[in-house]
PDB file of C-alpha atoms in Angstrom:
ATOM      1  CA  MET A   1      24.798 -18.613 -17.553  1.00 57.00           C
ATOM      2  CA  THR A   2      24.949 -20.289 -20.945  1.00 65.00           C
ATOM      3  CA  LYS A   3      21.988 -20.841 -23.237  1.00 63.00           C
ATOM      4  CA  PHE A   4      22.293 -24.577 -22.557  1.00 57.00           C
ATOM      5  CA  HIS A   5      21.890 -24.038 -18.813  1.00 61.00           C
ATOM      6  CA  ALA A   6      18.870 -21.792 -19.409  1.00 60.00           C
ATOM      7  CA  LEU A   7      17.226 -24.390 -21.674  1.00 57.00           C
ATOM      8  CA  ALA A   8      17.950 -27.198 -19.196  1.00 56.00           C
ATOM      9  CA  LEU A   9      16.400 -25.153 -16.390  1.00 56.00           C
ATOM     10  CA  ALA A  10      13.320 -24.421 -18.535  1.00 56.00           C
ATOM     11  CA  ALA A  11      12.965 -28.133 -19.353  1.00 53.00           C
ATOM     12  CA  LEU A  12      13.141 -28.966 -15.635  1.00 52.00           C
ATOM     13  CA  PHE A  13      10.244 -26.603 -14.906  1.00 52.00           C
ATOM     14  CA  LEU A  14       8.140 -28.025 -17.762  1.00 51.00           C
ATOM     15  CA  ILE A  15       8.598 -31.737 -16.951  1.00 48.00           C
ATOM     16  CA  ALA A  16       5.628 -31.897 -14.599  1.00 47.00           C
ATOM     17  CA  ALA A  17       3.370 -29.650 -16.702  1.00 49.00           C
ATOM     18  CA  ALA A  18      -0.059 -31.076 -17.442  1.00 43.00           C
ATOM     19  CA  PRO A  19      -3.194 -29.648 -19.082  1.00 42.00           C
ATOM     20  CA  ALA A  20      -5.768 -28.341 -16.611  1.00 45.00           C
ATOM     21  CA  ARG A  21      -8.661 -25.934 -16.220  1.00 48.00           C
ATOM     22  CA  ALA A  22      -7.532 -22.420 -15.426  1.00 49.00           C
ATOM     23  CA  ASP A  23      -9.353 -22.326 -12.091  1.00 54.00           C
ATOM     24  CA  ASP A  24      -7.818 -25.623 -10.924  1.00 60.00           C
ATOM     25  CA  TYR A  25      -4.188 -24.545 -11.112  1.00 70.00           C
ATOM     26  CA  THR A  26      -2.202 -21.360 -10.745  1.00 82.00           C
ATOM     27  CA  VAL A  27       1.517 -20.715 -11.051  1.00 89.00           C
ATOM     28  CA  ASP A  28       2.836 -18.857  -8.013  1.00 92.00           C
ATOM     29  CA  SER A  29       6.055 -16.940  -7.492  1.00 93.00           C
ATOM     30  CA  PRO A  30       8.108 -17.549  -4.327  1.00 94.00           C
ATOM     31  CA  GLU A  31       8.359 -13.796  -3.716  1.00 94.00           C
ATOM     32  CA  VAL A  32       6.544 -12.711  -0.526  1.00 95.00           C
ATOM     33  CA  SER A  33       5.310  -9.116  -0.214  1.00 92.00           C
ATOM     34  CA  GLN A  34       5.011  -7.362   3.123  1.00 95.00           C
ATOM     35  CA  GLY A  35       1.686  -5.717   4.045  1.00 96.00           C
ATOM     36  CA  TRP A  36      -1.910  -6.127   2.871  1.00 97.00           C
ATOM     37  CA  SER A  37      -2.867  -7.349  -0.603  1.00 95.00           C
ATOM     38  CA  GLY A  38      -6.049  -8.439  -2.332  1.00 95.00           C
ATOM     39  CA  GLU A  39      -6.748 -11.281  -4.739  1.00 91.00           C
ATOM     40  CA  ALA A  40      -9.380 -11.630  -7.453  1.00 92.00           C
ATOM     41  CA  ASN A  41      -9.359 -14.530  -9.936  1.00 89.00           C
ATOM     42  CA  LEU A  42     -12.187 -14.694 -12.462  1.00 86.00           C
ATOM     43  CA  ASN A  43     -12.651 -17.653 -14.835  1.00 84.00           C
ATOM     44  CA  TYR A  44     -15.358 -18.322 -17.415  1.00 81.00           C
ATOM     45  CA  SER A  45     -15.574 -21.188 -19.885  1.00 79.00           C
ATOM     46  CA  LEU A  46     -17.504 -21.892 -23.053  1.00 75.00           C
ATOM     47  CA  ASP A  47     -17.782 -25.594 -23.819  1.00 70.00           C
ATOM     48  CA  ASN A  48     -19.685 -27.880 -26.206  1.00 72.00           C
ATOM     49  CA  VAL A  49     -20.674 -30.085 -23.256  1.00 69.00           C
ATOM     50  CA  ALA A  50     -23.977 -28.673 -21.989  1.00 66.00           C
ATOM     51  CA  ASN A  51     -23.403 -29.165 -18.241  1.00 63.00           C
ATOM     52  CA  LEU A  52     -19.923 -27.536 -18.457  1.00 63.00           C
ATOM     53  CA  ASN A  53     -20.892 -24.659 -20.727  1.00 67.00           C
ATOM     54  CA  ARG A  54     -20.769 -21.236 -19.106  1.00 77.00           C
ATOM     55  CA  TYR A  55     -19.028 -22.521 -15.991  1.00 79.00           C
ATOM     56  CA  SER A  56     -17.709 -19.625 -13.958  1.00 84.00           C
ATOM     57  CA  SER A  57     -15.572 -19.421 -10.864  1.00 87.00           C
ATOM     58  CA  GLN A  58     -14.449 -16.441  -8.875  1.00 90.00           C
ATOM     59  CA  VAL A  59     -11.989 -16.296  -5.992  1.00 93.00           C
ATOM     60  CA  TYR A  60     -11.794 -13.213  -3.779  1.00 96.00           C
ATOM     61  CA  GLY A  61      -9.248 -13.034  -1.016  1.00 96.00           C
ATOM     62  CA  LEU A  62      -7.361 -10.884   1.432  1.00 98.00           C
ATOM     63  CA  ASN A  63      -3.697 -11.569   2.300  1.00 97.00           C
ATOM     64  CA  TYR A  64      -1.244 -10.140   4.805  1.00 98.00           C
ATOM     65  CA  GLY A  65       2.548 -10.386   4.560  1.00 97.00           C
ATOM     66  CA  PHE A  66       4.078 -10.213   8.044  1.00 97.00           C
ATOM     67  CA  ASN A  67       7.592  -9.735   6.606  1.00 95.00           C
ATOM     68  CA  ASP A  68       9.556 -10.597   3.448  1.00 93.00           C
ATOM     69  CA  HIS A  69       9.422 -14.313   4.323  1.00 96.00           C
ATOM     70  CA  PHE A  70       5.876 -15.176   5.526  1.00 97.00           C
ATOM     71  CA  ALA A  71       2.346 -14.268   4.387  1.00 98.00           C
ATOM     72  CA  THR A  72      -1.087 -15.738   5.059  1.00 98.00           C
ATOM     73  CA  GLY A  73      -4.591 -15.065   3.808  1.00 97.00           C
ATOM     74  CA  ILE A  74      -8.209 -16.122   3.467  1.00 98.00           C
ATOM     75  CA  ALA A  75     -10.415 -16.348   0.382  1.00 97.00           C
ATOM     76  CA  ALA A  76     -13.887 -17.382  -0.771  1.00 96.00           C
ATOM     77  CA  MET A  77     -14.658 -19.278  -3.996  1.00 94.00           C
ATOM     78  CA  ILE A  78     -17.894 -18.634  -5.906  1.00 92.00           C
ATOM     79  CA  GLU A  79     -18.970 -21.096  -8.622  1.00 88.00           C
ATOM     80  CA  GLY A  80     -21.884 -21.388 -11.015  1.00 86.00           C
ATOM     81  CA  THR A  81     -22.958 -22.805 -14.386  1.00 78.00           C
ATOM     82  CA  SER A  82     -25.651 -22.055 -16.939  1.00 72.00           C
ATOM     83  CA  GLN A  83     -27.907 -24.485 -15.029  1.00 76.00           C
ATOM     84  CA  THR A  84     -27.076 -23.291 -11.482  1.00 79.00           C
ATOM     85  CA  SER A  85     -26.821 -19.873  -9.906  1.00 85.00           C
ATOM     86  CA  ALA A  86     -23.509 -18.667  -8.539  1.00 87.00           C
ATOM     87  CA  LYS A  87     -22.900 -19.389  -4.849  1.00 92.00           C
ATOM     88  CA  VAL A  88     -20.031 -19.575  -2.369  1.00 94.00           C
ATOM     89  CA  THR A  89     -18.730 -23.153  -2.459  1.00 92.00           C
ATOM     90  CA  ASN A  90     -15.408 -23.054  -0.577  1.00 94.00           C
ATOM     91  CA  PHE A  91     -13.416 -21.041   1.918  1.00 96.00           C
ATOM     92  CA  ARG A  92      -9.642 -21.103   1.603  1.00 96.00           C
ATOM     93  CA  TRP A  93      -6.787 -20.475   4.039  1.00 97.00           C
ATOM     94  CA  GLU A  94      -3.357 -20.130   2.479  1.00 97.00           C
ATOM     95  CA  SER A  95       0.113 -19.515   3.933  1.00 98.00           C
ATOM     96  CA  GLN A  96       3.261 -18.778   1.922  1.00 97.00           C
ATOM     97  CA  TRP A  97       6.857 -18.996   3.139  1.00 97.00           C
ATOM     98  CA  SER A  98      10.135 -18.107   1.457  1.00 97.00           C
ATOM     99  CA  PRO A  99      13.446 -18.578   3.313  1.00 96.00           C
ATOM    100  CA  TYR A 100      15.385 -16.069   1.158  1.00 94.00           C
ATOM    101  CA  ARG A 101      14.753 -12.758  -0.523  1.00 92.00           C
ATOM    102  CA  PRO A 102      14.567 -12.814  -4.340  1.00 91.00           C
ATOM    103  CA  GLY A 103      18.012 -13.077  -5.926  1.00 91.00           C
ATOM    104  CA  GLU A 104      19.870 -14.172  -2.774  1.00 93.00           C
ATOM    105  CA  LYS A 105      20.375 -17.730  -4.074  1.00 94.00           C
ATOM    106  CA  PHE A 106      20.837 -19.246  -7.551  1.00 94.00           C
ATOM    107  CA  ILE A 107      17.140 -20.228  -7.636  1.00 96.00           C
ATOM    108  CA  ASP A 108      14.468 -18.483  -5.581  1.00 96.00           C
ATOM    109  CA  ILE A 109      12.491 -21.023  -3.564  1.00 97.00           C
ATOM    110  CA  GLY A 110       9.380 -20.965  -1.436  1.00 97.00           C
ATOM    111  CA  ALA A 111       6.374 -23.014  -0.350  1.00 98.00           C
ATOM    112  CA  ILE A 112       2.608 -22.574  -0.094  1.00 97.00           C
ATOM    113  CA  MET A 113       0.222 -24.617   2.034  1.00 97.00           C
ATOM    114  CA  THR A 114      -3.471 -24.269   1.171  1.00 96.00           C
ATOM    115  CA  PHE A 115      -6.569 -25.620   2.926  1.00 96.00           C
ATOM    116  CA  ASP A 116      -9.919 -25.519   1.048  1.00 94.00           C
ATOM    117  CA  PHE A 117     -12.981 -26.049   3.227  1.00 95.00           C
ATOM    118  CA  ALA A 118     -16.037 -27.112   1.178  1.00 94.00           C
ATOM    119  CA  LEU A 119     -19.454 -25.844   2.256  1.00 93.00           C
ATOM    120  CA  ALA A 120     -21.494 -28.582   0.522  1.00 87.00           C
ATOM    121  CA  ASP A 121     -21.785 -31.936   2.299  1.00 83.00           C
ATOM    122  CA  SER A 122     -21.125 -33.783  -0.963  1.00 85.00           C
ATOM    123  CA  GLN A 123     -17.816 -32.003  -1.674  1.00 89.00           C
ATOM    124  CA  PRO A 124     -14.457 -32.909  -0.091  1.00 92.00           C
ATOM    125  CA  ASP A 125     -12.108 -30.608   1.771  1.00 94.00           C
ATOM    126  CA  THR A 126      -8.683 -30.251   0.147  1.00 94.00           C
ATOM    127  CA  VAL A 127      -5.154 -29.691   1.384  1.00 95.00           C
ATOM    128  CA  GLU A 128      -2.427 -28.718  -1.088  1.00 95.00           C
ATOM    129  CA  GLY A 129       1.291 -28.124  -0.709  1.00 96.00           C
ATOM    130  CA  LYS A 130       3.358 -26.410  -3.405  1.00 96.00           C
ATOM    131  CA  LEU A 131       7.090 -26.049  -3.899  1.00 97.00           C
ATOM    132  CA  LEU A 132       7.739 -22.726  -5.654  1.00 97.00           C
ATOM    133  CA  LEU A 133      10.787 -22.242  -7.882  1.00 97.00           C
ATOM    134  CA  GLU A 134      11.848 -19.210  -9.858  1.00 97.00           C
ATOM    135  CA  LYS A 135      14.943 -18.096 -11.763  1.00 96.00           C
ATOM    136  CA  LYS A 136      15.504 -14.668 -13.329  1.00 94.00           C
ATOM    137  CA  ILE A 137      17.904 -14.580 -16.285  1.00 92.00           C
ATOM    138  CA  GLU A 138      18.362 -10.981 -17.383  1.00 90.00           C
ATOM    139  CA  ASP A 139      14.868  -9.897 -18.589  1.00 92.00           C
ATOM    140  CA  PHE A 140      13.502 -13.471 -18.653  1.00 93.00           C
ATOM    141  CA  THR A 141      11.836 -15.174 -15.662  1.00 94.00           C
ATOM    142  CA  LEU A 142      11.234 -18.920 -15.338  1.00 95.00           C
ATOM    143  CA  THR A 143       8.647 -19.902 -12.736  1.00 95.00           C
ATOM    144  CA  GLY A 144       7.650 -23.448 -11.844  1.00 94.00           C
ATOM    145  CA  ASN A 145       5.586 -25.129  -9.148  1.00 96.00           C
ATOM    146  CA  VAL A 146       5.415 -28.706  -7.949  1.00 95.00           C
ATOM    147  CA  ALA A 147       2.085 -29.341  -6.208  1.00 94.00           C
ATOM    148  CA  LEU A 148       0.732 -32.224  -4.152  1.00 94.00           C
ATOM    149  CA  SER A 149      -2.980 -32.236  -3.344  1.00 93.00           C
ATOM    150  CA  ARG A 150      -5.206 -34.482  -1.248  1.00 94.00           C
ATOM    151  CA  ASN A 151      -9.007 -34.548  -0.841  1.00 93.00           C
ATOM    152  CA  PHE A 152     -10.491 -35.541   2.499  1.00 90.00           C
ATOM    153  CA  GLY A 153     -13.984 -37.045   2.680  1.00 82.00           C
ATOM    154  CA  SER A 154     -17.017 -34.793   2.810  1.00 71.00           C
ATOM    155  CA  ASN A 155     -18.150 -32.323   5.449  1.00 55.00           C
TER     156      ASN A 155
END
């Protein structure tokens, strides 16, 4: 692969990039691992806006990979600010699928489907689908996701 091809592939992955809060978006690899795994994401922000200052979110989950192609899991999200105490706000169910093992094709591909169920009546439930793309070039790995998300009413 030439340097031009590598740069073109990197540009393709960065086209849809947009600024976001760390707890709103993650970049996922299409690689699926077999067996049990745990997840812990911790985010904390300091902001000049009083109601956003000291916002924290935590996600704790448990996943199971049935084989090298399919995994599913559940998680709980805990949120809080300097004005509110931390509490469980959402439950999440996520399934990941990858048709090929890493390196079998030119680009590794996969998909994730996520359902977030809000516990508060005022918050919407969310469904999100992600296309996962990854390319390894020697010691360098390019990973990109294309995500579509939709909120549905309130509980």
